[in-house]
């Protein structure tokens, strides 16, 4: 086992330990906090596929996060009100169905956004992904059918067969299991031929093209997979808060997802998990001390970017073996 | 009446476009010369608006406020450049995005700390409080016309600055080969600080002028910043001319889309449905336009060579 594998394992176990401790100590609030960590980590693992492996700095992943959230919110509200969706389809409160819809919807939108954005690179790519996410944000605000600016409430948390999701600990385990699955997907992708091509596209596009692989399609596939994982996290996030609003689509959310990865370590397996834990803990504890916690978050972030590149995982496990 | 309304909307679109140009010009200049993507440009816009509102409230003069906004935004920009931005030129775009995102958090929370969460208000100066008549019998606020005038003046001024002056020559040289002008004895560090402060002052000016039309509050710069990104992506990053054309196109398309789409849709659907669908589609129009431009010219309309 390498040092990084050990560190990754320790980080994931630490996340698992929080709700177990909280249940034993009767501090149920910390279960919610840990669930939030797991869901944000899942969203960031998704982004890490595009950003960490592919070097695609997407500043618009909030779009997919929000689309996942709205998938959960819209399906649940139709099920709750017994109103059929267009084409006579019923709404649903079954999580597996909602997840599939969230994944498919964010994947399709990512296919469209990616197909246009990936024609460009560098700063253009950053700005265009940001602009498209903003387009969806404004659409959600001005579309009155599902709450517009006020958002949409999910009155009862959606159901998973055989699990009582109303119980905080059970819902945590649902989210945690999906997080572990996404980490499995990330390492599978990283070790696969596809992952090798994707990382080669980041490191040296010309060389990849010379061996006969077109970078565009590899990147587009990575962008879509990445969006799907983030969309799934969005559906869970809506269920955690029992509420979905355009703020899930806002560009602050996109920035936050990138921040999670940077705090944890770009392209590292457990980077997003460490980043999400650190971020949520920071938000909670500093937010308890001062209303101005974002000021200190900004200063911390500046310090990390300027002086401590590599994030938590980089600090603990040393540099990644490959650039 | 309908024509008068249309003329009014076209003027609104121009005014909006000109304001976007002031933001986009600074962004594109900074990107062109230093290769830096600055998310915190919207914070400088906010700094300008707050400086203008504070000084105008204290002295009773909008004009002193305007001067203060230029000075404050330029100073904040120079400070930002010297303390943080300077360390980012050699870094990749991801680091630049993050560091400037962090700056937004610092500026927004800092401003909220100093001024509180309640919006400030800035009055239109008495000299410009009137309205000018439009053909068709309606009138248009003089202040908005003045903003258009200022924007055109700044566009001409920037064009002259870049094509005719020594500073402009250095800026152009810095865009094409920064090592060479360093070797020729030009102090690059100072040049960068000056360019950054110039861009910041333009953002501050935009913030101050718009502050009199809207409320002055924390976070006011962010929607404008993202539109300014759309503008420079359409115009071609690094091109001032592109920024001008892009800004006017975005301003006109956005304003006219919001005005005309509901009207057009109302011809074949109910008025309330037309209003809500029209508003939703209109809010997406400029992004669709951006996508179209990129599909045809991936580097924008006026992409710099190379």
Coordinates of C-alpha atoms in Angstrom, one line a residue:
Chain A
X1 CA 0.0 0.0 0.0
X2 CA 1.4 3.4 -0.9
X3 CA 1.3 6.3 1.5
X4 CA -1.4 8.0 -0.5
X5 CA -3.6 4.9 -0.4
X6 CA -3.3 4.9 3.4
X7 CA -4.0 8.6 3.7
X8 CA -7.1 8.2 1.4
X9 CA -8.3 5.4 3.6
X10 CA -7.8 7.4 6.7
X11 CA -9.7 10.4 5.3
X12 CA -12.7 8.3 4.2
X13 CA -12.7 6.5 7.6
X14 CA -12.6 9.8 9.4
X15 CA -15.7 10.9 7.5
X16 CA -17.4 7.6 8.4
X17 CA -16.4 8.1 12.1
X18 CA -18.2 11.4 12.5
X19 CA -21.8 10.2 12.3
X20 CA -21.0 7.0 14.2
X21 CA -19.5 9.1 17.0
X22 CA -22.4 11.6 16.8
X23 CA -25.0 8.8 17.2
X24 CA -23.1 7.4 20.2
X25 CA -22.9 10.8 21.8
X26 CA -26.4 11.8 20.9
X27 CA -25.3 14.8 18.9
X28 CA -27.5 14.2 15.9
X29 CA -26.7 17.6 14.4
X30 CA -23.3 16.3 13.4
X31 CA -24.8 13.6 11.4
X32 CA -26.4 16.2 9.1
X33 CA -23.0 18.0 8.9
X34 CA -21.3 14.7 7.9
X35 CA -24.0 14.1 5.3
X36 CA -23.3 17.5 3.9
X37 CA -19.6 16.7 3.7
X38 CA -20.3 13.4 1.9
X39 CA -22.6 15.0 -0.6
X40 CA -20.3 17.9 -1.4
X41 CA -17.4 15.5 -1.6
X42 CA -19.4 13.4 -4.1
X43 CA -20.0 16.6 -6.2
X44 CA -16.3 17.4 -6.1
X45 CA -15.3 13.9 -7.0
X46 CA -17.3 14.4 -10.1
X47 CA -15.6 17.7 -10.9
X48 CA -12.3 16.2 -10.1
X49 CA -12.7 13.8 -13.1
X50 CA -12.8 16.8 -15.4
X51 CA -10.6 19.2 -13.5
X52 CA -8.1 16.8 -11.9
X53 CA -7.6 14.2 -14.6
X54 CA -8.5 16.2 -17.7
X55 CA -7.3 19.6 -16.6
X56 CA -10.6 21.1 -17.7
X57 CA -11.3 24.0 -15.4
X58 CA -15.1 24.0 -15.5
X59 CA -16.4 27.0 -13.7
X60 CA -20.0 25.9 -14.4
X61 CA -20.4 22.7 -12.5
X62 CA -23.1 24.3 -10.3
X63 CA -25.3 23.9 -13.4
X64 CA -25.2 20.1 -13.1
X65 CA -25.4 20.2 -9.3
X66 CA -28.5 22.3 -9.7
X67 CA -30.0 20.2 -12.4
X68 CA -29.7 17.2 -10.2
X69 CA -31.3 19.1 -7.4
X70 CA -34.2 20.3 -9.6
X71 CA -34.7 16.7 -10.9
X72 CA -35.3 15.6 -7.3
X73 CA -37.4 18.6 -6.5
X74 CA -39.6 18.5 -9.6
X75 CA -40.2 14.7 -9.5
X76 CA -41.0 14.8 -5.8
X77 CA -43.3 17.8 -6.1
X78 CA -45.3 16.1 -8.9
X79 CA -45.5 12.9 -6.8
X80 CA -46.6 14.9 -3.8
X81 CA -49.3 16.9 -5.7
X82 CA -50.3 13.8 -7.7
X83 CA -50.0 15.9 -10.9
X84 CA -48.6 14.0 -14.0
X85 CA -45.6 15.4 -15.8
X86 CA -45.7 16.2 -19.5
X87 CA -46.5 13.1 -21.6
X88 CA -48.6 11.7 -18.7
X89 CA -45.6 10.4 -16.8
X90 CA -46.1 10.2 -13.0
X91 CA -43.8 12.0 -10.6
X92 CA -41.9 9.8 -8.2
X93 CA -40.4 9.8 -4.7
X94 CA -38.2 6.8 -5.3
X95 CA -34.6 7.8 -5.0
X96 CA -33.2 5.3 -7.5
X97 CA -35.5 6.7 -10.2
X98 CA -34.7 10.3 -9.2
X99 CA -31.0 9.5 -9.4
X100 CA -31.3 8.1 -12.8
X101 CA -33.2 11.1 -14.0
X102 CA -30.7 13.5 -12.4
X103 CA -27.8 11.6 -13.9
X104 CA -29.3 11.5 -17.4
X105 CA -30.5 15.1 -17.3
X106 CA -27.2 16.5 -16.2
X107 CA -25.4 14.3 -18.7
X108 CA -27.4 15.5 -21.6
X109 CA -27.0 19.2 -20.6
X110 CA -23.2 18.5 -20.2
X111 CA -23.1 17.0 -23.6
X112 CA -24.5 20.2 -25.1
X113 CA -22.4 22.6 -23.0
X114 CA -19.3 20.5 -23.4
X115 CA -19.7 20.1 -27.2
X116 CA -19.6 23.9 -27.6
X117 CA -17.2 24.8 -24.7
X118 CA -14.6 22.2 -25.6
X119 CA -14.0 23.8 -29.0
X120 CA -12.1 26.3 -27.0
X121 CA -9.5 26.0 -24.3
X122 CA -7.9 27.9 -21.4
X123 CA -9.5 31.1 -20.3
X124 CA -12.2 30.8 -22.9
X125 CA -13.3 27.5 -21.5
X126 CA -13.5 28.9 -18.0
X127 CA -15.6 31.8 -19.0
X128 CA -17.9 29.9 -21.3
X129 CA -18.7 27.2 -18.8
X130 CA -19.4 30.0 -16.3
X131 CA -21.6 31.8 -18.8
X132 CA -23.6 28.7 -19.6
X133 CA -24.1 27.9 -16.0
X134 CA -25.3 31.4 -15.5
X135 CA -27.7 31.0 -18.4
X136 CA -29.4 28.1 -16.6
X137 CA -29.3 30.0 -13.3
X138 CA -31.3 32.9 -14.9
X139 CA -33.6 30.5 -16.6
X140 CA -34.4 28.9 -13.2
X141 CA -35.0 32.3 -11.7
X142 CA -37.4 33.5 -14.4
X143 CA -39.2 30.2 -15.0
X144 CA -42.2 30.5 -12.6
X145 CA -43.6 26.9 -12.8
X146 CA -41.2 25.5 -10.1
X147 CA -40.9 28.4 -7.6
X148 CA -38.7 30.7 -9.7
X149 CA -36.4 32.7 -7.4
X150 CA -38.1 31.3 -4.2
X151 CA -37.1 27.7 -4.9
X152 CA -39.0 24.5 -4.4
X153 CA -39.6 22.6 -1.2
X154 CA -39.5 18.8 -0.9
X155 CA -42.0 18.2 1.8
X156 CA -41.0 14.6 2.7
X157 CA -37.6 13.3 2.0
X158 CA -37.7 10.8 -1.0
X159 CA -37.6 7.1 -0.3
X160 CA -35.0 4.4 -1.0
X161 CA -36.4 0.8 -1.0
X162 CA -35.6 -0.9 2.2
X163 CA -34.0 2.1 3.9
X164 CA -35.8 4.6 6.2
X165 CA -34.3 7.8 4.7
X166 CA -36.0 10.0 7.3
X167 CA -33.5 8.6 9.7
X168 CA -30.4 10.9 9.5
X169 CA -27.9 8.1 9.9
X170 CA -29.5 5.9 7.3
X171 CA -29.5 8.8 4.8
X172 CA -25.9 9.4 5.6
X173 CA -25.1 5.8 4.7
X174 CA -26.9 6.1 1.4
X175 CA -24.8 9.2 0.6
X176 CA -21.6 7.6 1.9
X177 CA -22.1 4.5 -0.2
X178 CA -22.6 6.6 -3.3
X179 CA -19.4 8.5 -2.4
X180 CA -17.4 5.3 -2.1
X181 CA -18.8 4.1 -5.4
X182 CA -17.8 7.4 -7.0
X183 CA -14.3 7.1 -5.6
X184 CA -14.2 3.6 -7.1
X185 CA -15.3 5.0 -10.4
X186 CA -12.6 7.7 -10.2
X187 CA -9.8 5.2 -9.6
X188 CA -11.1 2.9 -12.3
X189 CA -11.2 5.7 -14.7
X190 CA -7.8 7.0 -13.7
X191 CA -6.2 3.5 -14.2
X192 CA -8.1 2.8 -17.5
X193 CA -6.9 3.4 -21.0
X194 CA -9.5 6.2 -21.2
X195 CA -8.0 7.8 -18.1
X196 CA -4.5 7.5 -19.5
X197 CA -5.7 9.3 -22.7
X198 CA -7.5 11.9 -20.7
X199 CA -4.4 12.7 -18.6
X200 CA -2.3 12.7 -21.7
X201 CA -4.6 15.3 -23.2
X202 CA -4.0 17.5 -20.1
X203 CA -0.2 17.0 -20.2
X204 CA 0.5 17.1 -23.9
X205 CA -2.3 17.4 -26.4
X206 CA -0.1 17.2 -29.5
X207 CA 1.5 14.0 -28.4
X208 CA -1.9 12.4 -27.8
X209 CA -3.0 13.5 -31.3
X210 CA 0.2 12.1 -32.8
X211 CA -0.6 8.6 -31.5
X212 CA -3.9 8.9 -33.2
X213 CA -6.3 9.8 -30.4
X214 CA -8.5 12.8 -30.8
X215 CA -8.5 14.8 -27.5
X216 CA -11.9 16.4 -28.2
X217 CA -13.9 13.2 -27.8
X218 CA -12.0 12.0 -24.8
X219 CA -12.5 15.4 -23.1
X220 CA -16.2 15.5 -24.0
X221 CA -16.7 12.0 -22.5
X222 CA -14.9 13.0 -19.3
X223 CA -16.9 16.2 -19.1
X224 CA -20.2 14.3 -19.4
X225 CA -19.2 11.7 -16.8
X226 CA -18.0 14.4 -14.5
X227 CA -21.3 16.3 -14.8
X228 CA -23.3 13.1 -14.2
X229 CA -21.6 12.4 -10.8
X230 CA -22.1 16.1 -9.8
X231 CA -25.7 15.9 -10.9
X232 CA -26.3 12.8 -8.7
X233 CA -24.8 14.8 -5.8
X234 CA -27.2 17.6 -6.5
X235 CA -30.2 15.2 -6.2
X236 CA -28.9 14.1 -2.8
X237 CA -28.2 17.7 -1.7
X238 CA -31.8 18.6 -2.5
X239 CA -33.0 15.7 -0.4
X240 CA -30.7 16.6 2.5
X241 CA -32.1 20.2 2.6
X242 CA -35.6 19.2 1.4
X243 CA -35.3 22.3 -0.6
X244 CA -33.9 23.3 -4.0
X245 CA -33.4 26.8 -5.2
X246 CA -31.5 28.7 -7.9
X247 CA -28.7 29.2 -5.4
X248 CA -27.6 25.6 -6.1
X249 CA -27.0 26.8 -9.7
X250 CA -25.2 30.0 -8.8
X251 CA -21.6 30.7 -9.7
X252 CA -20.7 30.8 -6.1
X253 CA -21.5 27.1 -6.0
X254 CA -19.3 26.4 -9.0
X255 CA -16.5 28.3 -7.2
X256 CA -17.1 26.4 -4.0
X257 CA -16.8 23.1 -5.8
X258 CA -13.4 24.1 -7.3
X259 CA -12.3 25.3 -3.8
X260 CA -13.1 21.9 -2.3
X261 CA -10.8 20.3 -4.8
X262 CA -8.0 22.8 -4.3
X263 CA -8.2 22.6 -0.5
X264 CA -8.0 18.8 -0.7
X265 CA -5.6 18.3 -3.6
X266 CA -6.2 18.5 -7.4
X267 CA -6.4 15.1 -9.1
X268 CA -5.9 13.2 -5.9
X269 CA -8.4 10.4 -5.1
X270 CA -9.4 11.5 -1.6
X271 CA -8.7 15.2 -2.3
X272 CA -12.4 16.2 -2.7
X273 CA -13.3 14.3 0.4
X274 CA -10.6 16.0 2.5
X275 CA -11.6 19.3 0.9
X276 CA -15.3 18.9 1.6
X277 CA -14.6 17.9 5.2
X278 CA -12.3 20.8 5.8
X279 CA -14.7 23.3 4.1
X280 CA -17.8 22.2 5.9
X281 CA -16.0 22.1 9.3
X282 CA -14.6 25.6 8.6
X283 CA -18.0 26.9 7.6
X284 CA -19.6 25.5 10.7
X285 CA -17.0 26.3 13.4
X286 CA -15.9 29.7 12.1
X287 CA -19.5 30.5 11.1
X288 CA -20.3 29.9 14.8
X289 CA -17.7 32.4 15.9
X290 CA -18.1 35.2 13.4
X291 CA -20.6 36.2 10.7
X292 CA -17.7 37.2 8.6
X293 CA -16.4 33.7 8.1
X294 CA -16.2 34.1 4.3
X295 CA -13.6 36.8 4.8
X296 CA -11.4 34.4 6.6
X297 CA -12.2 31.6 4.1
X298 CA -11.0 34.0 1.4
X299 CA -7.8 34.7 3.2
X300 CA -7.2 31.0 3.9
X301 CA -7.8 30.2 0.2
X302 CA -5.4 32.9 -0.9
X303 CA -2.8 31.5 1.4
X304 CA -3.4 27.9 0.0
X305 CA -3.2 29.1 -3.6
X306 CA -0.1 31.3 -3.1
X307 CA 1.9 29.2 -0.7
X308 CA 0.5 25.7 -0.2
X309 CA -0.2 24.1 -3.6
X310 CA -1.2 20.5 -3.4
X311 CA -3.9 20.8 -0.7
X312 CA -4.3 18.5 2.3
X313 CA -3.5 15.3 0.5
X314 CA -0.4 16.9 -1.0
X315 CA 0.6 18.0 2.4
X316 CA 0.1 14.6 4.0
X317 CA 1.1 12.3 1.2
X318 CA 3.7 14.3 -0.7
X319 CA 3.6 15.2 -4.4
X320 CA 1.6 13.1 -6.9
X321 CA 3.9 10.8 -8.8
X322 CA 2.7 12.1 -12.2
X323 CA 2.5 15.8 -13.1
Chain B
X1 CA -46.1 55.4 -29.2
X2 CA -44.7 52.0 -30.1
X3 CA -41.8 53.6 -32.0
X4 CA -41.0 55.9 -29.1
X5 CA -40.9 52.9 -26.8
X6 CA -38.6 51.1 -29.2
X7 CA -36.3 54.1 -29.4
X8 CA -36.2 54.2 -25.6
X9 CA -35.4 50.5 -25.4
X10 CA -32.6 50.9 -28.0
X11 CA -31.1 53.7 -25.9
X12 CA -31.4 51.6 -22.8
X13 CA -29.6 48.8 -24.6
X14 CA -26.9 51.3 -25.7
X15 CA -26.5 52.6 -22.2
X16 CA -26.3 49.0 -20.8
X17 CA -23.8 48.1 -23.5
X18 CA -21.6 51.1 -22.8
X19 CA -21.5 50.2 -19.1
X20 CA -20.5 46.7 -20.0
X21 CA -17.8 48.1 -22.2
X22 CA -16.3 49.9 -19.3
X23 CA -16.1 46.6 -17.4
X24 CA -15.0 44.5 -20.4
X25 CA -12.3 47.0 -21.5
X26 CA -10.5 46.6 -18.2
X27 CA -10.8 42.9 -18.2
X28 CA -9.7 42.4 -21.7
X29 CA -6.8 44.8 -21.3
X30 CA -5.6 43.0 -18.2
X31 CA -5.9 39.7 -20.0
X32 CA -4.2 40.9 -23.1
X33 CA -1.2 42.4 -21.4
X34 CA -0.7 40.2 -18.4
X35 CA -2.5 37.0 -19.5
X36 CA -4.5 37.1 -16.2
X37 CA -8.2 36.2 -15.7
X38 CA -9.5 38.5 -13.0
X39 CA -12.7 37.5 -11.3
X40 CA -12.3 40.2 -8.7
X41 CA -12.9 42.9 -11.4
X42 CA -16.6 43.0 -10.2
X43 CA -15.3 43.9 -6.7
X44 CA -13.5 47.0 -8.2
X45 CA -16.8 48.0 -9.7
X46 CA -18.4 47.7 -6.3
X47 CA -15.5 49.7 -4.7
X48 CA -16.2 52.5 -7.2
X49 CA -19.9 52.5 -6.4
X50 CA -19.4 52.6 -2.7
X51 CA -16.7 55.3 -2.8
X52 CA -18.9 57.4 -5.0
X53 CA -22.0 56.9 -2.7
X54 CA -20.0 57.6 0.5
X55 CA -18.2 60.7 -0.8
X56 CA -21.4 62.0 -2.4
X57 CA -23.3 61.6 0.8
X58 CA -20.6 63.3 2.8
X59 CA -19.9 66.3 0.5
X60 CA -23.3 66.5 -1.3
X61 CA -21.5 66.5 -4.6
X62 CA -21.9 63.7 -7.1
X63 CA -18.9 65.0 -9.1
X64 CA -16.5 64.7 -6.1
X65 CA -18.0 61.2 -5.6
X66 CA -17.1 60.3 -9.2
X67 CA -13.5 61.5 -8.7
X68 CA -13.4 59.5 -5.5
X69 CA -14.7 56.4 -7.3
X70 CA -11.9 56.6 -9.9
X71 CA -9.3 57.2 -7.2
X72 CA -10.6 54.5 -4.9
X73 CA -11.0 51.8 -7.6
X74 CA -7.5 52.6 -9.0
X75 CA -5.9 52.5 -5.6
X76 CA -7.7 49.2 -4.7
X77 CA -6.6 47.8 -8.0
X78 CA -3.0 48.8 -7.5
X79 CA -3.0 47.4 -4.0
X80 CA -4.6 44.2 -5.3
X81 CA -2.0 43.9 -8.0
X82 CA 1.0 44.5 -5.7
X83 CA -0.1 42.2 -2.9
X84 CA -1.7 39.3 -4.7
X85 CA -2.1 39.5 -8.5
X86 CA 1.7 40.0 -9.2
X87 CA 2.3 36.5 -7.8
X88 CA -0.1 34.9 -10.2
X89 CA 1.2 35.9 -13.7
X90 CA 3.3 32.8 -14.0
X91 CA 0.7 30.5 -12.6
X92 CA -1.9 28.5 -14.5
X93 CA -5.5 29.8 -15.0
X94 CA -6.8 27.6 -12.2
X95 CA -4.7 29.3 -9.6
X96 CA -5.7 32.7 -11.0
X97 CA -9.4 31.8 -10.9
X98 CA -9.1 30.6 -7.3
X99 CA -7.0 33.5 -6.0
X100 CA -9.3 36.1 -7.5
X101 CA -12.3 34.2 -6.3
X102 CA -10.8 34.4 -2.8
X103 CA -10.3 38.1 -3.4
X104 CA -14.1 38.4 -4.1
X105 CA -14.9 36.8 -0.8
X106 CA -12.5 39.1 1.0
X107 CA -13.7 42.3 -0.7
X108 CA -17.4 41.4 -0.4
X109 CA -17.2 40.5 3.3
X110 CA -14.9 43.4 4.0
X111 CA -17.3 45.8 2.4
X112 CA -20.2 44.3 4.3
X113 CA -18.2 44.7 7.5
X114 CA -17.6 48.4 6.9
X115 CA -20.8 49.5 5.3
X116 CA -23.3 46.9 6.6
X117 CA -25.9 45.0 4.5
X118 CA -28.2 47.9 3.9
X119 CA -27.9 49.2 0.3
X120 CA -26.7 52.8 -0.1
X121 CA -28.4 55.2 -2.4
X122 CA -26.8 57.7 -4.8
X123 CA -28.8 60.5 -6.4
X124 CA -28.4 61.6 -9.9
X125 CA -26.6 65.0 -10.0
X126 CA -29.0 68.0 -10.5
X127 CA -27.2 69.0 -13.7
X128 CA -28.2 65.7 -15.4
X129 CA -31.6 65.2 -13.7
X130 CA -33.7 66.3 -16.7
X131 CA -34.9 64.5 -19.7
X132 CA -34.5 65.0 -23.4
X133 CA -37.5 64.7 -25.7
X134 CA -37.7 61.8 -28.1
X135 CA -39.6 61.8 -31.4
X136 CA -43.1 60.5 -30.7
X137 CA -43.7 62.6 -27.7
X138 CA -41.9 60.7 -24.9
X139 CA -38.8 61.7 -23.1
X140 CA -35.6 60.0 -22.1
X141 CA -33.5 60.6 -18.9
X142 CA -30.6 62.9 -19.6
X143 CA -28.4 60.9 -17.1
X144 CA -28.6 57.8 -19.2
X145 CA -27.7 59.8 -22.3
X146 CA -24.7 61.1 -20.3
X147 CA -23.6 57.6 -19.5
X148 CA -23.7 56.7 -23.2
X149 CA -21.6 59.9 -23.9
X150 CA -19.1 59.0 -21.2
X151 CA -18.8 55.5 -22.6
X152 CA -18.1 56.7 -26.1
X153 CA -15.6 59.2 -24.8
X154 CA -13.8 56.5 -22.9
X155 CA -13.8 54.2 -26.0
X156 CA -12.2 57.0 -28.1
X157 CA -9.8 57.9 -25.3
X158 CA -8.7 54.3 -24.9
X159 CA -8.2 54.0 -28.6
X160 CA -6.1 57.1 -28.7
X161 CA -4.2 56.0 -25.6
X162 CA -3.3 52.6 -27.1
X163 CA -2.5 53.7 -30.6
X164 CA -1.0 57.2 -30.1
X165 CA 0.9 57.4 -26.8
X166 CA 4.1 56.0 -25.3
X167 CA 2.2 54.1 -22.6
X168 CA -0.1 52.6 -25.3
X169 CA 3.0 51.6 -27.3
X170 CA 4.3 49.8 -24.2
X171 CA 1.0 48.1 -23.6
X172 CA 0.9 46.8 -27.2
X173 CA 4.5 45.7 -26.9
X174 CA 3.7 44.0 -23.6
X175 CA 0.9 42.1 -25.3
X176 CA 3.2 40.8 -28.1
X177 CA 6.5 40.1 -26.3
X178 CA 6.9 40.9 -22.6
X179 CA 10.5 39.7 -22.4
X180 CA 11.6 41.9 -25.2
X181 CA 10.3 45.1 -23.8
X182 CA 11.8 44.1 -20.4
X183 CA 15.1 43.7 -22.2
X184 CA 14.7 47.2 -23.8
X185 CA 14.6 48.7 -20.3
X186 CA 10.9 49.2 -19.7
X187 CA 10.0 48.5 -16.1
X188 CA 7.5 45.7 -16.6
X189 CA 6.3 45.5 -13.0
X190 CA 5.3 49.2 -12.9
X191 CA 3.7 48.9 -16.4
X192 CA 1.6 46.0 -15.1
X193 CA 0.5 47.9 -12.0
X194 CA -0.4 50.9 -14.1
X195 CA -2.4 48.8 -16.6
X196 CA -4.2 47.0 -13.7
X197 CA -5.0 50.3 -12.0
X198 CA -6.3 51.7 -15.3
X199 CA -8.6 48.7 -15.8
X200 CA -9.7 49.1 -12.1
X201 CA -10.5 52.8 -12.6
X202 CA -12.7 52.0 -15.6
X203 CA -14.6 49.4 -13.5
X204 CA -14.9 51.9 -10.7
X205 CA -16.3 54.5 -13.1
X206 CA -18.9 52.1 -14.3
X207 CA -19.8 51.2 -10.8
X208 CA -20.2 54.8 -9.8
X209 CA -22.3 55.7 -12.8
X210 CA -24.6 52.7 -12.4
X211 CA -24.8 53.3 -8.7
X212 CA -27.0 56.3 -9.3
X213 CA -29.5 54.1 -11.3
X214 CA -29.6 51.1 -9.0
X215 CA -28.9 50.6 -5.3
X216 CA -25.3 50.4 -4.2
X217 CA -24.8 47.0 -2.4
X218 CA -22.5 44.2 -1.8
X219 CA -22.5 41.7 -4.7
X220 CA -23.6 44.3 -7.3
X221 CA -20.5 43.6 -9.4
X222 CA -21.0 39.9 -9.9
X223 CA -23.8 39.8 -12.5
X224 CA -22.0 42.6 -14.4
X225 CA -18.7 40.7 -14.2
X226 CA -20.2 37.6 -15.8
X227 CA -21.9 39.6 -18.6
X228 CA -18.5 41.3 -19.1
X229 CA -17.0 37.8 -19.6
X230 CA -19.7 37.0 -22.2
X231 CA -18.8 40.3 -23.9
X232 CA -15.1 39.6 -24.1
X233 CA -15.6 36.0 -25.2
X234 CA -17.8 37.3 -28.0
X235 CA -15.5 40.1 -28.9
X236 CA -12.3 38.0 -28.7
X237 CA -10.2 38.1 -25.5
X238 CA -7.5 40.8 -25.5
X239 CA -9.2 43.0 -28.1
X240 CA -10.5 46.5 -27.1
X241 CA -12.4 46.9 -30.3
X242 CA -13.9 43.4 -29.8
X243 CA -14.9 44.5 -26.3
X244 CA -16.7 47.6 -27.7
X245 CA -18.6 45.7 -30.4
X246 CA -19.3 42.8 -28.1
X247 CA -20.6 45.1 -25.3
X248 CA -23.0 46.9 -27.6
X249 CA -24.3 43.7 -29.1
X250 CA -24.8 42.1 -25.7
X251 CA -26.5 45.3 -24.4
X252 CA -28.8 45.6 -27.3
X253 CA -29.7 42.0 -27.6
X254 CA -30.4 41.6 -23.9
X255 CA -32.5 44.8 -23.6
X256 CA -34.4 44.4 -26.9
X257 CA -34.9 40.7 -26.3
X258 CA -36.6 41.4 -23.0
X259 CA -38.8 44.0 -24.7
X260 CA -39.6 42.3 -28.0
X261 CA -39.8 38.6 -27.2
X262 CA -42.9 38.8 -25.0
X263 CA -44.5 41.1 -27.7
X264 CA -43.6 38.6 -30.4
X265 CA -44.8 35.6 -28.5
X266 CA -48.1 37.4 -27.6
X267 CA -49.1 37.2 -31.3
X268 CA -49.8 33.5 -31.1
X269 CA -50.2 32.7 -27.4
X270 CA -52.0 34.1 -24.3
X271 CA -50.5 37.3 -22.8
X272 CA -49.5 35.9 -19.4
X273 CA -47.9 32.8 -21.0
X274 CA -46.1 35.1 -23.5
X275 CA -44.9 37.3 -20.7
X276 CA -43.4 34.5 -18.6
X277 CA -42.0 32.4 -21.4
X278 CA -40.7 35.5 -23.1
X279 CA -38.9 36.6 -19.9
X280 CA -37.4 33.2 -19.4
X281 CA -36.2 32.9 -23.0
X282 CA -35.0 36.5 -23.1
X283 CA -32.8 35.9 -20.1
X284 CA -31.0 33.2 -22.0
X285 CA -30.7 35.1 -25.3
X286 CA -27.2 36.5 -24.9
X287 CA -25.8 33.1 -23.9
X288 CA -27.4 31.6 -27.0
X289 CA -25.8 34.3 -29.0
X290 CA -22.5 33.6 -27.4
X291 CA -22.8 29.9 -28.3
X292 CA -23.6 30.9 -31.9
X293 CA -20.6 33.1 -32.2
X294 CA -18.3 30.5 -30.7
X295 CA -19.7 27.8 -33.0
X296 CA -18.7 30.0 -36.0
X297 CA -15.6 31.7 -34.6
X298 CA -14.2 29.8 -31.5
X299 CA -11.9 32.7 -30.6
X300 CA -14.4 35.5 -30.8
X301 CA -15.3 38.1 -33.4
X302 CA -12.1 40.1 -33.2
X303 CA -9.6 37.5 -32.1
X304 CA -6.0 38.7 -31.8
X305 CA -3.7 36.9 -34.2
X306 CA -1.9 33.9 -32.8

